[in-house]
Amino acid sequence: MSEWLTKTLTLNTGAKIPIVGLGVFTSRDPIEQAKATPWVLTALQAGYRHIDTAWIYGTEKPVGDAIKASGIPREELFITTKLPWNHTKRVQWSIDQSLKNAGLDYFDLYLVHWPHSVAYDENEPRPRNPDGQIKLDETGNFNDTWAEMEKVLASGKVKAIGLSNFSIKTMEELFKTAKVMPAMLQVEMHPYLAQNELLAYCKEKGITVTAYAPTGYAIVRKDPTVGEIATHYGATPTQVILSWHVGRGVVVIPKSADAGRQKENCQILNLSEVDVQIINGLERNQRVCNKPDEFGNVSGWSMERLGWM
Ligand SMILES: NC(=O)c1ccc[n+]([C@@H]2O[C@H](COP(=O)([O-])OP(=O)(O)OC[C@H]3O[C@@H](n4cnc5c(N)ncnc54)[C@H](OP(=O)(O)O)[C@@H]3O)[C@@H](O)[C@H]2O)c1
């Protein structure tokens, strides 16, 4: 087992989070989502102890089933889930749904998935207006949602609360009313989107950062500079990219449904300072995951409103 699966960072709650975890977003197709159990199980068997899911991924149940099948004691695991944007007006109900889906008594970390609120439709978590844009619910705000998250924390149903897809701009707005400092910010991050200012801001506030889409997909994995460095270490491009994150004190949650790639993704390298600087030089503020649509928006919010400029 890779020693990196047992290395942790300490959250501002005092809890420890394994620095390498497994992402469990798979597809918008419920049939594909339900197939996640066996590959989450192979990851647990390979030594992964940190799993990242979300209500909207439809994989809370497959994750819970894999945990049960693994026989690993609950206290040895770190499980994150996320409040979906269409449940921001029903947070207490939503956490109970997530716990029931996973068959767990608590989550280690509960994130507000997006700063947006989306209209609630029982049958459609991504409802759209006739023009094709996501149907937003503008009757509340993330400050209200965070107050509900604070109640979830107090209930003991989750051990820590945090944010996803927030920016310095939206966090500054949140901090006007927040009583609890978020333990975590999960954002898209990879060598083409290094988010240096955001990372420094979070470090200064004591907020741990998790990189999603941490490998940068094929576009970053196939970068020739990353490839050259990988050859030099006798490693793979993915290992070089994930090692760059870990060296910056960032948690990574690569998703792989393949047992071989799961093992590959937890072999972290000690990159030289020169190589780190070369990778830092690849920064180009390029999103590969949640990109603006034809309206210039990401799920109904402009880049400016998100603070993603
Ligand atoms: N908070 C948010 O809004 C948000 C958004 C996106 C993602 N996330 C979380 O972050 C996790 C990771 O992000 P992601 O899944 O978008 O991106 P990722 O982990 O960077 O990339 C996953 C893709 O890369 C492939 N892959 C993984 N390891 C590989 C390797 N060593 N060599 C070649 N290909 C490899 C996977 O295919 P195989 O499965 O076939 O290996 C999959 O297609 C998600 O699962 C989810 O938990 C959160």
Coordinates of N, CA and C and ligand atoms in Angstrom, one line a residue, residues 22-26 52-53 57 82 111 113-114 164-165 186-187 211-218 221 236 238-239 253-258 261-262 264-265 289-290, ligand 1:
L22 N -10.2 9.5 -3.1 CA -10.8 9.0 -4.3 C -12.1 9.8 -4.6
G23 N -12.1 10.5 -5.8 CA -13.3 11.2 -6.3 C -14.3 10.2 -6.8
V24 N -15.6 10.4 -6.5 CA -16.6 9.4 -7.0 C -17.7 10.1 -7.8
F25 N -17.3 11.1 -8.6 CA -18.3 11.5 -9.7 C -18.0 10.6 -10.9
T26 N -19.1 10.1 -11.4 CA -18.9 9.2 -12.6 C -19.6 9.6 -13.8
D52 N -14.7 11.0 -1.8 CA -15.4 12.3 -2.0 C -16.6 12.0 -2.9
T53 N -17.8 12.2 -2.4 CA -19.0 12.0 -3.1 C -19.9 13.2 -3.0
Y57 N -24.1 13.6 -7.3 CA -23.4 12.5 -8.2 C -24.2 11.2 -8.2
K82 N -21.8 16.5 -0.3 CA -22.0 17.9 -0.6 C -23.5 18.2 -0.7
L111 N -20.0 19.8 2.4 CA -19.7 21.0 1.6 C -20.9 21.6 1.0
H113 N -22.2 22.7 -2.2 CA -21.6 22.3 -3.5 C -21.3 23.5 -4.4
W114 N -22.3 24.5 -4.4 CA -22.2 25.7 -5.3 C -22.7 26.9 -4.5
S164 N -17.6 24.6 -1.7 CA -17.1 24.2 -3.0 C -17.5 25.2 -4.0
N165 N -16.6 25.5 -4.9 CA -16.8 26.5 -6.0 C -17.0 27.9 -5.6
Q186 N -13.2 23.4 -1.8 CA -12.9 22.4 -2.9 C -13.2 23.2 -4.2
V187 N -12.2 23.3 -5.0 CA -12.3 24.0 -6.3 C -11.5 23.3 -7.4
A211 N -8.3 20.0 -4.4 CA -8.3 20.2 -5.9 C -9.3 19.2 -6.5
Y212 N -10.3 19.7 -7.2 CA -11.1 18.8 -8.0 C -10.6 18.9 -9.5
A213 N -11.0 17.9 -10.3 CA -10.4 17.7 -11.6 C -8.8 17.8 -11.4
P214 N -8.3 17.2 -10.4 CA -6.9 17.5 -10.1 C -5.9 17.1 -11.2
T215 N -6.3 16.1 -12.0 CA -5.3 15.7 -13.0 C -5.4 16.6 -14.2
G216 N -6.4 17.5 -14.3 CA -6.5 18.4 -15.4 C -7.0 17.7 -16.7
Y217 N -7.5 16.5 -16.5 CA -7.9 15.7 -17.7 C -6.8 15.5 -18.7
A218 N -7.2 14.9 -19.8 CA -6.1 14.5 -20.8 C -5.4 15.8 -21.3
R221 N -2.7 16.3 -18.7 CA -1.9 15.0 -18.6 C -1.0 14.9 -19.8
T236 N 4.5 8.6 -14.2 CA 3.5 9.0 -15.2 C 3.1 10.5 -15.1
T238 N 0.3 11.8 -14.7 CA -0.7 12.0 -13.6 C 0.0 12.1 -12.2
Q239 N 1.0 11.2 -12.1 CA 1.8 11.2 -10.8 C 2.5 12.5 -10.6
I253 N -8.2 14.5 -5.0 CA -9.2 13.5 -5.0 C -9.4 12.9 -6.5
P254 N -8.3 12.4 -7.1 CA -8.5 11.9 -8.4 C -9.5 10.8 -8.5
K255 N -10.3 10.8 -9.5 CA -11.3 9.7 -9.7 C -10.7 8.7 -10.7
S256 N -10.7 7.5 -10.3 CA -10.5 6.4 -11.3 C -11.3 5.2 -11.0
A257 N -11.9 4.6 -12.0 CA -12.7 3.4 -11.8 C -11.8 2.2 -12.1
D258 N -10.6 2.4 -12.4 CA -9.6 1.4 -12.8 C -8.7 1.1 -11.6
R261 N -5.1 2.3 -12.2 CA -4.9 3.7 -12.1 C -5.1 4.2 -10.7
Q262 N -5.9 3.6 -10.0 CA -6.1 3.9 -8.5 C -4.8 3.8 -7.8
E264 N -1.8 3.8 -9.3 CA -0.9 4.8 -9.8 C -1.1 6.1 -9.2
N265 N -2.3 6.5 -8.9 CA -2.6 7.8 -8.5 C -2.2 8.1 -7.0
C289 N -13.0 21.8 -16.5 CA -14.1 21.1 -15.9 C -15.4 22.0 -16.0
N290 N -15.6 22.9 -15.1 CA -16.8 23.8 -15.2 C -16.4 25.0 -15.9
Ligands
LIG1 N1 -17.0 20.2 -6.2 C1 -17.2 20.1 -7.5 O1 -18.0 20.9 -8.1 C2 -16.5 19.0 -8.3 C3 -16.5 19.1 -9.7 C4 -15.8 18.1 -10.4 C5 -15.3 17.0 -9.7 N2 -15.4 17.0 -8.3 C6 -14.8 15.9 -7.5 O2 -13.4 15.7 -7.9 C7 -13.2 14.3 -8.3 C8 -12.1 14.3 -9.3 O3 -12.4 15.2 -10.4 P1 -12.7 14.6 -11.9 O4 -13.3 13.3 -11.8 O5 -13.6 15.6 -12.5 O6 -11.3 14.7 -12.5 P2 -10.0 13.8 -12.5 O7 -9.9 13.0 -11.2 O8 -8.8 14.8 -12.7 O9 -10.0 12.9 -13.8 C9 -10.9 11.8 -13.9 C10 -10.7 11.2 -15.2 O10 -9.3 10.9 -15.5 C11 -9.1 9.5 -15.7 N3 -7.9 9.1 -15.0 C12 -7.8 9.1 -13.6 N4 -6.6 8.7 -13.3 C13 -5.9 8.5 -14.5 C14 -4.6 8.2 -14.8 N5 -3.7 7.9 -13.9 N6 -4.2 8.1 -16.1 C15 -5.1 8.4 -17.1 N7 -6.4 8.7 -16.8 C16 -6.8 8.8 -15.5 C17 -10.4 8.9 -15.2 O11 -10.7 7.7 -16.0 P3 -10.8 6.2 -15.3 O12 -11.9 6.3 -14.3 O13 -11.1 5.4 -16.5 O14 -9.4 6.0 -14.8 C18 -11.4 10.0 -15.5 O15 -11.9 9.9 -16.8 C19 -14.6 13.9 -8.8 O16 -14.7 12.5 -8.9 C20 -15.5 14.5 -7.7 O17 -15.5 13.7 -6.6 C21 -16.0 18.0 -7.6

